[in-house]
Structures are given as structure tokens and as C-alpha cells.
XYZ file of C-alpha atoms in Angstrom:
692
model
C 56.583 -84.316 75.375
C 59.865 -85.222 77.462
C 62.527 -83.005 78.460
C 64.835 -86.068 77.893
C 63.769 -86.176 74.392
C 63.915 -82.457 73.656
C 67.489 -82.347 74.741
C 68.377 -85.358 72.564
C 67.288 -83.470 69.553
C 69.157 -79.806 70.712
C 72.213 -81.963 70.910
C 71.741 -83.825 67.803
C 70.795 -80.222 66.067
C 74.341 -79.110 67.335
C 72.784 -76.729 70.309
C 74.507 -76.566 73.470
C 72.142 -76.928 76.544
C 75.197 -76.142 78.850
C 77.538 -73.572 78.628
C 80.033 -71.225 80.840
C 78.977 -67.522 81.001
C 81.842 -64.629 80.692
C 81.867 -64.413 84.431
C 82.898 -68.463 84.479
C 79.558 -69.266 85.807
C 77.641 -72.796 84.585
C 74.504 -71.944 82.297
C 71.969 -74.296 81.380
C 69.015 -73.146 78.301
C 65.649 -73.838 79.100
C 63.211 -76.123 77.597
C 61.395 -73.200 76.230
C 64.217 -71.528 74.346
C 65.317 -75.026 73.277
C 62.418 -75.330 71.739
C 61.594 -72.092 70.068
C 65.258 -72.536 68.654
C 64.453 -75.933 67.334
C 61.432 -74.581 65.351
C 63.615 -71.572 64.013
C 65.992 -74.345 62.727
C 62.890 -75.905 60.939
C 62.891 -79.123 63.377
C 59.412 -79.416 64.981
C 59.658 -80.173 68.717
C 55.654 -79.582 69.721
C 55.779 -83.643 70.866
C 57.564 -86.484 71.562
C 56.375 -87.665 67.724
C 57.359 -84.610 66.295
C 60.922 -84.713 67.962
C 61.219 -88.172 66.768
C 60.456 -87.020 63.210
C 62.519 -84.077 63.653
C 65.844 -86.662 64.588
C 65.041 -88.848 61.529
C 65.212 -85.554 59.611
C 68.453 -84.886 60.970
C 70.108 -88.293 60.300
C 68.427 -88.318 57.032
C 70.666 -85.215 56.335
C 74.023 -86.881 58.472
C 74.021 -90.244 57.014
C 77.786 -91.783 57.757
C 77.381 -93.336 54.227
C 76.605 -90.333 52.291
C 79.639 -88.599 50.837
C 79.745 -84.661 51.373
C 80.263 -82.915 48.048
C 83.616 -81.713 50.082
C 86.062 -82.671 52.544
C 88.745 -80.860 54.144
C 92.423 -82.061 55.268
C 95.735 -81.063 56.247
C 98.382 -80.838 53.895
C 100.321 -83.915 54.786
C 97.811 -85.781 56.437
C 96.480 -89.287 54.974
C 92.665 -89.058 54.762
C 90.378 -91.477 55.980
C 87.524 -92.683 54.016
C 86.733 -96.019 55.859
C 82.907 -95.050 56.305
C 82.679 -94.414 53.173
C 84.367 -96.995 51.049
C 86.095 -100.083 51.465
C 90.481 -100.555 51.469
C 91.712 -101.261 48.234
C 89.040 -98.822 46.545
C 90.347 -97.459 43.381
C 90.612 -93.908 42.657
C 92.009 -90.916 40.578
C 93.056 -87.798 42.100
C 93.356 -84.668 39.809
C 95.393 -81.759 41.265
C 94.357 -78.289 41.362
C 97.479 -77.817 38.694
C 96.343 -80.587 36.515
C 98.739 -83.487 37.636
C 96.699 -86.768 38.039
C 97.106 -89.444 40.204
C 95.870 -92.998 40.256
C 95.219 -95.424 43.151
C 94.058 -97.737 45.606
C 92.748 -97.012 49.582
C 95.030 -98.590 51.724
C 94.389 -101.182 54.238
C 92.892 -98.946 57.001
C 91.043 -97.282 53.893
C 93.100 -94.223 53.769
C 93.718 -91.922 50.488
C 97.692 -91.439 50.065
C 99.085 -88.146 51.817
C 98.161 -84.943 49.307
C 101.720 -82.650 49.618
C 100.118 -79.954 47.834
C 97.156 -77.407 49.293
C 94.351 -76.267 46.894
C 91.294 -77.698 45.407
C 91.755 -81.480 44.327
C 89.180 -83.505 42.442
C 88.980 -87.158 43.628
C 87.070 -89.410 41.971
C 86.253 -92.862 43.568
C 83.794 -95.491 43.119
C 82.194 -93.541 40.548
C 81.454 -90.488 42.615
C 83.276 -87.080 42.845
C 84.066 -85.153 45.472
C 86.422 -81.587 46.136
C 89.250 -82.185 48.534
C 90.489 -78.770 49.938
C 93.804 -79.618 51.293
C 94.825 -76.638 53.742
C 98.738 -75.607 54.655
C 98.831 -75.849 58.124
C 98.630 -72.206 59.076
C 97.471 -69.054 57.558
C 100.572 -66.628 56.666
C 101.696 -65.087 59.782
C 102.078 -61.511 59.926
C 106.049 -61.923 60.337
C 105.779 -63.765 56.826
C 104.008 -60.923 55.073
C 105.327 -57.811 56.732
C 108.230 -58.931 58.907
C 108.717 -58.625 62.902
C 107.915 -55.240 63.650
C 104.618 -54.592 61.915
C 102.185 -52.134 63.051
C 99.157 -50.027 61.248
C 95.987 -47.803 61.766
C 92.430 -48.422 61.462
C 89.969 -46.494 60.219
C 86.093 -46.050 59.182
C 85.906 -45.995 55.584
C 83.073 -43.667 55.695
C 84.538 -41.299 58.298
C 87.178 -40.460 55.585
C 87.146 -37.086 53.793
C 88.988 -35.219 50.673
C 87.985 -32.673 48.646
C 84.764 -33.173 46.549
C 83.598 -36.120 48.228
C 80.014 -35.314 48.376
C 79.840 -36.221 52.256
C 80.863 -39.789 52.393
C 84.431 -41.880 52.784
C 85.086 -43.131 49.355
C 88.072 -45.262 47.639
C 89.826 -41.930 46.643
C 89.632 -40.963 50.035
C 91.046 -44.526 50.864
C 93.609 -44.451 48.281
C 94.817 -41.250 49.877
C 94.752 -42.509 53.936
C 96.733 -45.557 52.517
C 99.292 -43.330 51.151
C 99.613 -40.934 54.012
C 99.534 -43.931 56.484
C 102.500 -45.300 54.113
C 104.353 -42.534 54.527
C 104.341 -42.352 58.246
C 105.412 -46.270 58.453
C 102.426 -48.088 58.818
C 102.286 -51.658 57.325
C 98.417 -51.976 57.184
C 95.272 -50.071 57.299
C 91.938 -52.059 58.430
C 89.012 -50.196 57.007
C 85.440 -50.851 58.473
C 83.631 -53.484 56.110
C 82.762 -52.324 52.724
C 79.892 -55.232 52.468
C 76.863 -54.343 50.210
C 74.136 -52.557 51.757
C 70.217 -52.310 50.417
C 70.189 -49.671 47.791
C 66.458 -49.522 48.409
C 66.591 -48.562 52.132
C 69.373 -45.865 53.029
C 67.972 -45.903 56.618
C 69.734 -49.219 57.356
C 73.865 -48.213 57.218
C 75.264 -50.119 59.823
C 78.344 -51.703 58.029
C 77.682 -54.949 60.212
C 74.371 -55.470 58.970
C 74.747 -55.896 55.414
C 72.446 -57.285 52.751
C 75.452 -59.146 51.629
C 79.073 -60.127 52.372
C 79.566 -61.423 48.884
C 79.471 -58.086 47.456
C 80.476 -53.852 47.926
C 78.609 -50.963 49.132
C 78.191 -49.047 46.073
C 77.911 -45.760 47.717
C 81.717 -45.567 48.832
C 82.959 -45.960 45.162
C 84.570 -42.681 43.643
C 83.269 -43.129 39.689
C 85.632 -40.321 38.765
C 88.401 -42.788 39.875
C 87.699 -45.148 37.059
C 85.648 -43.460 34.762
C 87.395 -39.805 34.846
C 86.475 -36.415 35.877
C 84.738 -35.546 32.647
C 81.721 -37.741 32.845
C 81.232 -37.190 36.589
C 81.134 -33.146 36.560
C 78.212 -33.770 33.474
C 76.348 -35.946 35.586
C 76.830 -33.301 39.097
C 75.273 -31.000 36.260
C 72.367 -33.217 35.112
C 71.542 -33.967 38.513
C 71.423 -30.223 39.912
C 73.517 -31.664 42.847
C 76.568 -29.110 42.761
C 75.189 -27.264 46.093
C 73.825 -30.076 47.370
C 77.092 -32.049 47.528
C 79.064 -28.962 49.024
C 76.760 -29.362 51.636
C 77.091 -32.818 52.787
C 80.538 -32.161 52.008
C 80.757 -29.685 55.120
C 78.002 -31.508 57.620
C 80.049 -33.430 60.793
C 77.946 -36.180 60.943
C 77.331 -37.915 57.841
C 73.188 -37.821 56.495
C 72.582 -41.277 54.765
C 69.667 -40.516 53.444
C 70.661 -37.722 51.280
C 74.059 -38.920 50.627
C 72.312 -41.792 49.252
C 69.578 -40.160 47.041
C 72.654 -38.120 45.745
C 74.845 -40.588 44.749
C 72.403 -42.607 43.273
C 71.485 -40.340 40.863
C 75.265 -39.640 40.023
C 75.662 -43.167 39.416
C 72.381 -43.788 37.297
C 73.429 -41.027 35.351
C 76.729 -42.162 34.886
C 75.598 -45.601 33.687
C 72.986 -44.308 31.316
C 75.773 -42.505 29.900
C 77.712 -45.729 30.013
C 75.370 -47.831 28.450
C 74.958 -45.604 25.013
C 78.205 -47.602 23.655
C 81.456 -46.560 22.648
C 83.476 -46.613 25.925
C 86.876 -47.541 26.129
C 86.427 -49.366 29.252
C 83.011 -51.101 28.188
C 85.222 -54.593 27.494
C 86.768 -54.239 31.324
C 82.954 -54.239 32.935
C 81.865 -57.393 30.473
C 84.941 -59.146 31.739
C 84.349 -58.351 35.373
C 80.217 -59.045 35.068
C 81.612 -62.508 33.601
C 84.266 -63.305 36.264
C 80.836 -62.726 38.819
C 79.364 -65.254 37.392
C 75.939 -66.682 39.077
C 76.438 -64.576 42.186
C 76.937 -61.417 40.638
C 74.135 -61.910 38.489
C 71.768 -63.103 41.604
C 72.919 -60.223 43.703
C 71.712 -57.611 41.167
C 68.524 -58.901 40.115
C 67.927 -59.297 43.790
C 68.523 -55.214 43.716
C 66.039 -54.888 41.140
C 63.359 -56.811 42.572
C 64.066 -55.007 45.895
C 63.281 -52.108 44.391
C 60.534 -53.045 42.281
C 58.636 -55.405 44.968
C 57.661 -52.457 47.354
C 54.884 -52.978 49.939
C 51.746 -51.344 49.413
C 52.749 -48.256 51.196
C 55.598 -48.165 49.206
C 58.333 -49.363 50.910
C 60.890 -51.898 50.546
C 60.001 -55.339 51.813
C 61.780 -58.693 53.284
C 61.803 -60.989 50.472
C 59.741 -63.493 52.374
C 56.989 -60.965 51.582
C 57.487 -60.892 48.011
C 54.910 -62.792 45.511
C 55.876 -66.184 45.694
C 57.162 -66.779 42.853
C 60.090 -64.502 43.499
C 61.141 -65.656 46.745
C 63.668 -68.147 44.796
C 66.569 -66.905 42.473
C 66.151 -70.247 40.633
C 62.427 -69.409 39.482
C 61.224 -69.206 36.120
C 59.558 -65.756 37.012
C 62.875 -64.046 38.248
C 64.214 -65.388 35.066
C 62.025 -63.545 33.346
C 61.950 -60.050 35.445
C 65.487 -60.158 34.775
C 65.027 -60.047 30.828
C 62.300 -57.537 31.155
C 64.659 -55.510 33.468
C 68.066 -56.456 32.095
C 69.128 -52.363 31.982
C 68.395 -52.315 35.477
C 70.020 -55.425 36.368
C 73.117 -54.071 34.753
C 72.990 -50.868 36.652
C 73.672 -52.502 39.627
C 76.305 -54.239 38.069
C 77.797 -51.333 36.947
C 78.063 -49.905 40.665
C 79.491 -53.049 41.779
C 81.882 -52.839 38.943
C 82.825 -49.195 39.879
C 83.587 -49.680 43.704
C 85.528 -53.031 43.165
C 88.003 -51.307 40.821
C 88.273 -48.692 43.209
C 88.887 -50.966 46.311
C 91.535 -52.653 44.005
C 93.202 -49.048 43.000
C 92.922 -48.640 47.037
C 94.803 -52.034 47.639
C 97.298 -51.453 44.965
C 97.773 -47.585 46.554
C 98.722 -48.991 49.745
C 101.324 -51.587 48.486
C 102.816 -49.063 45.992
C 103.239 -46.511 49.067
C 105.311 -49.361 51.202
C 102.834 -51.024 52.977
C 103.533 -54.675 53.487
C 100.403 -55.955 53.785
C 97.949 -52.988 52.887
C 94.400 -52.937 53.367
C 92.940 -55.505 56.157
C 88.870 -56.053 54.973
C 86.379 -56.270 57.948
C 83.887 -59.355 57.545
C 81.183 -58.910 59.499
C 79.597 -61.690 61.631
C 76.184 -62.311 59.030
C 74.171 -60.572 56.860
C 70.272 -59.454 57.232
C 68.002 -62.153 56.903
C 66.042 -60.160 54.297
C 68.834 -59.615 52.220
C 70.577 -60.633 48.830
C 73.477 -62.841 50.462
C 70.016 -64.958 52.449
C 67.636 -64.910 48.968
C 70.456 -66.351 46.922
C 71.941 -68.914 49.716
C 68.923 -70.046 50.969
C 69.702 -73.543 51.742
C 73.051 -72.345 53.796
C 71.109 -69.537 55.652
C 69.404 -69.367 59.044
C 67.084 -66.975 58.055
C 64.441 -67.777 60.739
C 67.214 -67.071 63.323
C 68.957 -64.022 64.645
C 72.452 -63.980 66.327
C 74.028 -61.979 68.930
C 75.714 -62.340 72.098
C 74.762 -63.456 75.691
C 75.463 -60.924 78.462
C 78.998 -60.620 78.869
C 82.080 -57.969 79.975
C 81.372 -55.854 76.691
C 77.661 -55.669 77.003
C 75.735 -56.774 80.412
C 72.259 -56.808 78.760
C 73.362 -59.144 76.056
C 73.147 -58.144 72.100
C 70.709 -59.576 69.232
C 72.454 -58.325 66.037
C 69.222 -58.736 63.917
C 71.414 -60.806 61.356
C 71.168 -64.395 59.992
C 74.275 -66.800 59.617
C 75.166 -69.642 57.888
C 73.598 -73.015 58.590
C 75.827 -75.288 59.765
C 74.696 -78.298 57.639
C 73.476 -76.835 54.864
C 76.955 -75.408 54.086
C 78.194 -79.353 54.393
C 75.309 -80.172 52.227
C 76.336 -77.452 49.706
C 80.495 -78.055 49.688
C 80.714 -74.921 51.793
C 80.241 -73.044 48.747
C 78.543 -69.918 50.537
C 81.380 -69.849 53.127
C 83.970 -69.899 50.478
C 82.672 -67.367 48.228
C 82.568 -64.975 51.237
C 85.874 -65.299 52.175
C 87.372 -65.106 48.347
C 85.212 -61.651 48.226
C 87.191 -60.009 51.273
C 90.446 -60.922 50.514
C 89.858 -59.972 46.654
C 91.180 -56.735 47.473
C 92.997 -56.929 50.443
C 96.515 -58.194 52.476
C 94.282 -59.589 55.040
C 91.020 -59.685 56.542
C 89.698 -59.370 60.359
C 86.866 -61.627 61.214
C 84.193 -59.998 63.564
C 82.938 -61.889 66.333
C 85.648 -64.837 65.517
C 83.706 -67.145 68.075
C 81.179 -67.774 65.019
C 83.630 -69.847 63.465
C 82.987 -72.450 66.525
C 79.415 -71.720 67.533
C 76.845 -68.649 67.185
C 74.394 -67.269 70.105
C 71.212 -67.854 68.178
C 67.714 -66.661 68.869
C 64.151 -66.682 67.573
C 63.744 -63.486 65.451
C 62.416 -60.490 68.031
C 63.072 -62.391 70.820
C 65.532 -60.961 73.448
C 69.563 -62.153 74.322
C 68.348 -63.869 77.174
C 66.674 -66.043 75.042
C 69.102 -67.609 73.093
C 71.002 -70.768 72.725
C 74.624 -71.510 71.343
C 74.436 -73.375 67.756
C 77.810 -75.315 66.522
C 79.826 -75.526 63.832
C 81.777 -77.386 61.801
C 85.090 -75.156 63.328
C 87.900 -77.405 61.872
C 86.753 -77.446 58.579
C 86.046 -74.103 58.408
C 89.495 -73.024 60.041
C 90.984 -75.319 57.124
C 89.021 -73.393 54.477
C 90.080 -70.135 55.772
C 93.912 -71.198 55.672
C 93.877 -72.497 52.344
C 92.244 -68.856 50.987
C 94.482 -67.093 53.088
C 97.753 -68.841 51.569
C 96.394 -68.655 47.974
C 96.066 -64.712 48.751
C 99.074 -64.518 50.957
C 97.049 -62.800 53.372
C 96.905 -62.194 57.218
C 93.906 -63.343 58.949
C 92.878 -61.735 62.198
C 90.132 -62.400 64.680
C 88.261 -60.325 67.078
C 87.624 -62.845 70.132
C 86.381 -60.594 72.831
C 83.058 -61.572 74.949
C 82.298 -65.233 75.835
C 85.272 -66.907 74.485
C 84.722 -70.776 74.455
C 87.138 -72.903 76.013
C 90.159 -74.380 73.231
C 89.070 -71.563 70.427
C 92.131 -69.219 70.734
C 94.528 -72.218 71.008
C 93.089 -73.613 67.893
C 93.127 -69.995 66.006
C 96.348 -69.648 67.403
C 97.615 -72.854 66.204
C 96.300 -72.155 62.839
C 97.776 -68.587 62.716
C 94.867 -66.577 63.105
C 95.699 -63.682 65.458
C 93.177 -63.083 67.957
C 93.255 -59.265 69.245
C 93.931 -57.700 72.504
C 92.097 -54.605 74.027
C 94.257 -52.050 76.107
C 91.562 -51.641 78.656
C 90.333 -55.364 79.037
C 94.362 -56.736 79.647
C 94.020 -56.801 83.150
C 94.930 -60.020 85.948
C 92.939 -62.071 88.150
C 93.281 -58.716 90.208
C 91.915 -56.413 88.229
C 95.274 -54.889 87.714
C 96.588 -54.254 84.001
C 99.253 -56.844 82.398
C 102.823 -55.403 81.616
C 103.881 -55.893 77.875
C 105.666 -58.879 78.728
C 102.306 -60.452 79.742
C 100.958 -59.716 76.342
C 100.668 -62.738 73.800
C 102.417 -63.633 71.021
C 98.942 -64.806 69.163
C 97.424 -61.869 69.284
C 97.591 -58.540 67.931
C 97.444 -55.546 70.165
C 95.324 -52.427 69.982
C 93.947 -49.492 72.196
C 90.517 -50.005 71.743
C 87.760 -50.876 68.984
C 84.845 -49.433 67.158
C 82.738 -50.285 69.992
C 84.262 -48.928 72.712
C 85.288 -45.478 73.972
C 88.462 -43.874 72.704
C 91.641 -42.934 74.957
C 90.597 -39.500 75.307
C 86.771 -40.924 75.965
C 87.622 -43.172 78.415
C 89.819 -41.244 80.713
C 87.517 -37.937 80.017
C 84.686 -40.604 81.246
C 82.663 -39.811 78.308
C 81.857 -43.134 77.842
C 79.714 -43.502 81.326
C 77.931 -39.861 80.455
C 77.039 -41.172 77.229
C 75.524 -44.313 78.832
C 73.661 -42.214 81.177
C 72.262 -39.938 78.283
C 71.704 -43.274 76.091
C 69.571 -44.906 78.950
C 71.924 -47.757 79.521
C 72.166 -46.755 82.571
C 70.428 -44.655 85.590
C 71.845 -41.519 86.726
C 72.389 -42.490 90.476
C 74.489 -44.924 88.994
C 76.901 -42.498 87.943
C 79.226 -41.993 91.190
C 80.153 -45.716 91.409
C 81.064 -46.054 87.995
C 83.127 -42.745 88.133
C 84.448 -44.082 91.636
C 85.293 -47.196 89.952
C 86.917 -45.343 86.490
C 89.379 -43.463 88.894
C 90.691 -46.498 90.435
C 90.945 -47.711 86.746
C 92.545 -44.467 85.508
C 95.094 -44.964 88.727
C 96.084 -48.429 87.273
C 96.531 -47.287 84.146
C 99.058 -44.534 85.357
C 100.822 -46.475 86.861
C 101.451 -49.102 84.090
C 102.211 -46.299 81.786
C 104.672 -44.533 84.087
C 106.944 -47.900 84.671
C 106.694 -49.101 81.151
C 106.265 -45.824 79.257
C 108.891 -43.661 81.164
C 110.314 -41.728 78.312
C 107.321 -39.900 77.247
C 107.218 -36.491 78.298
C 104.686 -34.556 79.887
C 101.390 -35.121 82.227
C 100.220 -38.126 81.698
C 96.834 -36.752 82.531
C 96.682 -34.744 79.701
C 94.603 -36.694 77.040
C 97.096 -35.909 73.942
C 100.113 -37.296 76.501
C 98.602 -40.324 77.554
C 97.430 -41.185 74.138
C 101.331 -40.810 73.425
C 102.146 -43.299 75.907
C 99.381 -45.741 75.394
C 101.126 -46.213 71.941
C 104.455 -46.621 73.138
C 103.236 -49.171 75.595
C 101.300 -51.163 72.963
C 104.552 -50.766 70.644
C 106.429 -52.472 73.354
C 104.068 -55.555 73.452
C 105.399 -59.012 71.895
C 102.145 -58.879 69.305
C 103.053 -59.814 66.014
C 100.885 -56.333 64.807
C 99.712 -53.261 66.630
C 96.861 -51.609 65.350
C 96.124 -48.171 66.155
C 92.634 -46.797 65.804
C 93.030 -43.380 63.919
C 90.408 -41.716 66.779
C 93.589 -42.557 69.107
C 95.935 -41.443 66.733
C 93.868 -38.184 66.236
C 93.459 -38.287 70.457
C 89.881 -38.024 69.467
C 86.765 -38.027 72.093
C 84.323 -39.776 70.530
C 83.696 -43.303 69.796
C 81.954 -44.861 66.308
C 79.640 -47.003 67.514
C 77.394 -47.878 71.048
C 76.236 -51.134 70.868
C 72.758 -51.481 71.791
C 71.502 -48.234 70.627
C 70.044 -47.254 67.486
C 69.100 -43.074 67.193
C 70.360 -41.659 70.555
C 73.900 -41.813 69.571
C 75.018 -41.014 65.930
C 76.535 -44.487 65.295
C 78.500 -44.946 62.034
C 78.185 -41.541 61.170
C 81.481 -39.239 62.431
C 83.720 -37.910 60.206
C 87.337 -37.595 60.598
C 88.377 -33.723 61.000
C 90.478 -33.513 57.694
C 91.365 -34.384 54.592
C 92.803 -37.696 54.174
C 95.663 -37.134 52.102
C 97.006 -34.909 55.053
C 94.932 -36.477 58.155
C 98.258 -37.673 60.066
C 100.880 -34.878 59.562
C 99.504 -32.962 62.151
C 102.386 -32.782 64.534
C 100.710 -34.008 67.349
C 99.684 -37.035 65.474
C 102.899 -37.249 63.163
C 104.576 -37.600 66.706
C 102.287 -39.811 67.963
C 102.852 -42.333 65.083
C 106.545 -42.047 65.219
C 106.763 -43.071 69.037
C 104.583 -46.376 67.873
C 107.077 -46.994 65.112
C 110.008 -46.844 67.416
C 108.649 -48.360 70.337
C 107.667 -51.362 67.726
C 111.544 -51.604 67.025
C 112.688 -51.465 70.400
C 110.392 -54.276 71.189
C 111.696 -56.389 68.512
C 114.773 -55.428 69.285
C 114.723 -56.566 73.021
C 112.818 -59.996 72.056
C 115.722 -61.171 70.022
C 118.629 -60.074 72.448
């Protein structure tokens, strides 16, 4: 097996043999890594003969003359079809609104320009194809919210309200939205609400979901949809009154106990609902019908996952199920669904409750005055053993894991243990899985944040169980995905944000900006080549501004070097490294103070006080030219702890921290309210100076 042939196969499969790391150094992927990843892609490469067969396999699936089920194009730009049809070929085009045009391809075999965005149907030479015509850009923040927009970000699970039973839910989210709107916020970014594994409460990271098409039912507030009386009866029936009060008082979420309690309540509520005579039955039936095959498959998966346990009695990966249940279209799955119809219906009932609750929360946000409202968070992938991978097997790379190479955020690199889409699987299926996922995450929101937006262009993939250094970049149809995002955002009049931190490929930020997708800039990272913090004028207009993220220390924690203590405590760094790290942090703190004294001079008090420092950071961010400032609630409240430490599972309480008060009044604390007013006033000053 020659390296030359192996490299040829890798390039044909969309792998980047050469790449540039976060420090600007050239890197080259080893043959062993290429070989392992190619096998994970289903392309055998153990010999020259196997490589040739794999190349033929790729050619057969990407024939230049084979018309895909969907093509993307830009509004007002002619579509070239010369690789598929001859000039003067007749066609019939039906627009999404029903308008029909007949014509012939021109002398360059181009279709007439289409000026209307949408999904249109083209019939040509006996073939049918969908044309996804995209507007030139997503709706801008300025178009949706005006020129001085700002908002907050919250971890949904951490929200509190009286009677929440120990976990943030959609009623707490409604209250939070109203409270934020009362302080002038235009947007409320929330942590992912993707569907988790109902049968596995130990897996609760919102970024490792079972499916990005549906929602985490534990965040539902059933009383918001069904009323208080059924819930009170269910609590009594389950004997949970004391347990719910105990869970509500905890500082850290007990996910296992919360999951057990909430599932008991949901089961009891469903049993009552299923007896009939409920006024909301018609709405539930309508919801289920609208959910179609995708909802049915998810609910069937949930039922199968709960029933097909390992010999030890634990939930297991669907690849370990009896073979007849490993594909959703199999007769065995159909028969299972008939025999367990009530259980499948239960999971649909749970999805109905959470979907309607999220819908209510977005309505509350907009009604309270927010111009954008909720901003959902789209995880970069889903668990290979979950519902989405089982339902969309042709479009998901279940044998490979996604992560990141060593970068400025994590010098060890990361293996996130999740699966991503197959580039050719998406193309072959008309991007169905991508489109339905985007729609699901914009359904009850005015915007969407895409975690690790670089994944639209390329993803760092590695064989399951391999380390982050044993990966390679897999390239994706970036232009197609950007067009589809633009089209879906345009249909919803929603803004799209992209988390572009880490190893950013050349040209990505420019393409995102051209499409109206805002990047993301974090205060601690915005420095020049000499390590000095950038002035407000040096911040780009093509990105949102924020103080931190869920993976980074809070302002308070950073100032107190609390993150350094944590990294040593959990073993990411050694004790002997502390003095050097503290020395470096002291230089950084001095640099930040110089910046804030110059560009937030009106902030009264000692900047070495974390409360005053947070005020100054809010003022500084507000004065940047960013179209949108998103201030984490952790910094609005000047909290010490960060929500998550990447690369840590048990030794840091990831995704378990709760906020210190009722969502309805959390932001009304005088120090917090003053900080938000500083931010709001700074936004107006920034916009005013911009137009002078």
C-alpha cells in the first residue's frame, strides 16, 4: 500500500492531509491516522487493491452526470446545469407559492434566473429536483432588532422558580424572559434543549444529545399546558411532594433523582390524559401528525431504547440491539410500534409538552418587548448511539467521533464523543437531515447560535475511542449549507450566530460575514499580536461581543484566578505550574485594567473589586461596534463559578450549577440591575458615536 495512493483516496474522500494549527504552524496527518479514519468512513484502505475499490465506490456515488435530489443556488444567479443536460433542454419550474414557469435552458445550459427565495420544484428531461434558492444573507441583527441590540445568555437547567422540582423548565424560562425584557434586553440565548436519552439520566451534557431534532422533556413544565390540578394529583399519586422540595433546595442539580421524579410525573400525567375527554386532545393529535415520520421514529427509538436492555439491565447502543431493530424501516420495528403503541404515544406526549412550553416562552419574550426573543443553541453533533443517528443512518457518520485538535482553548485537544453528518450522505438525501434540524431549532426562537460553526466547513474527526491528536479534518459542502441556513433563517426572520473560537480555517469568517452570520468575540481572547487587549474600535462589526462562554471562566473567576485553581484541582495542570500561570495572569489583569481605565472611565469604584470590574466590562463590551452584545447571566450576577470545564467528566460539577434566585426577579438585585443599565446605556453611546 503506497502513501501516494492512500493520500489520493483521502483527498477524494474530503480529508485534509495538510492543515494549519491554531498557532499558525503547518501540520501533516500521518498515514496511520488516514488509514483509520478512512476505515471509519467505510472506505477500506488496507491494500492498493482495496484503495482502488474505495476510489471506485466514491466515483460511483459522486458521478458528475448523476443529478442529486436537491441543488442550492443564490437568488438572482443563473444555475448552470451543463454537467447534467444539453442546452435548449425544456423544463417546467413550479415555485413554492404555486406559480409555474416553462422554458428551455440557454446556450450555456443555464436555467433562467430565479428571484424568489424558497424550495422550488424543477421538472426537466423526465427528472424531478428541488431547487433551494437562498437569499443573499440571513436577516441581520440590525434588521430584526435595530442598531443597539443586547441580550443575556442563560443555562436553562440552572433557572429557578418556586415549585420547579430541582431543574430549570419552560415556566422558569418564561419568567426569565420577562425579567430580562424589563431591563431592556432584546434577546435571551439559552443552552441547548436537545433530546437526551430518557433511559440514561447519567448522560446530561446538553452538547451530547440523542437527537437535535427534538427536545429534552425534563425541561417541560406540564402545568403550563395541562393546568395545575393534574400536576398536583400526579405529585400525590407518585408520592413526590417531599422529594421535589428536597431537589428544589439543592445548589447542584441531582440529574438522576430529577429524571426519576419527572418521568414518574410525566407517566402519571400521560396515563390520565390517555383516558380521553381532554380538551387538548385535538392539539396533541395535530402536533403528532405535524411531526410526521421524524417524530414517530424518535418516539419509537425511545421505546426501543427503554425495552432492549443489555443482559445486565442497562440501556445500550442501537448497534447492539437485535439486528431486526437496527433500522427504523424494518418490519420488526413496525410490529414493535404496534405492540407498544401506548408507550410510543407517551414519548410523543412528552415532546408535545416541551414543544408547546418553548413556544409559550418565545411568545412571552416577544410580548414582553424583546425584538429577537430566545436564541437557541445548536450542538455540533449528536451521540452515535442516539435517536438521530438511528433514524438518519445514511446521513450520519456513526463510526467516527468529532472533536478539536489542540488549540488556544484546550491545549490537549478534545474528543467530544459525538457523531456528525456524512457530507456525501447529506448530498445524496437532499440535505434532509440538515434542513429538518435547522427548522427544529428555529421553531420556537428568534435566532440560533451554532456551536463550533467551523463544522459547516470542516470537522476534526477521529475513530471512536481515539485521542484528539489522532484525527483529521473532514471537509463539508460549505456553500450549500450556508445557502440552506440563509434560506431557513429568512423564512423565520431569525438571526444566526456562529461560535467561531478555536482553530478557524482561512476564509471562514469572511464567508460567514458575507452571509450575515455573526461570529463571536470574547473579551479575554481579543488581543493583538503583542498580547495587548484590543480597544473597542478594533472589535469587528461582523461578530457578536461577549465577556465569556459556558466553557470559560466568569469575569469574577478569571480575576480571582479561580480557573487556574480548578485546572490544577482536576489534574489538567500540575501544582508546580501554578506560579508561572499566576504570573502570566497578573500581566493579563494589569492589561485589562489599563484597557478599562481608558475605555470605561466613567465606572466608579475600585476595578480590582470583581463587582466593579464586571460593571466596567459591561460598559466596554457595550461600546464595541458589535451588532449584538450577549452578556452571560453569570457575569451579570458576578458569579464565581463557570458552568462547564471541557475535558472533565466527574471532578467538576459540569452542567449542574443553579442560579441563586427566582427567575422572575433574579436580575432585579440592585448590583445586577445597575450593571445591565450600564450595558444598555453603553450600547446607545456606541451606536450614537458610530453615526456622528
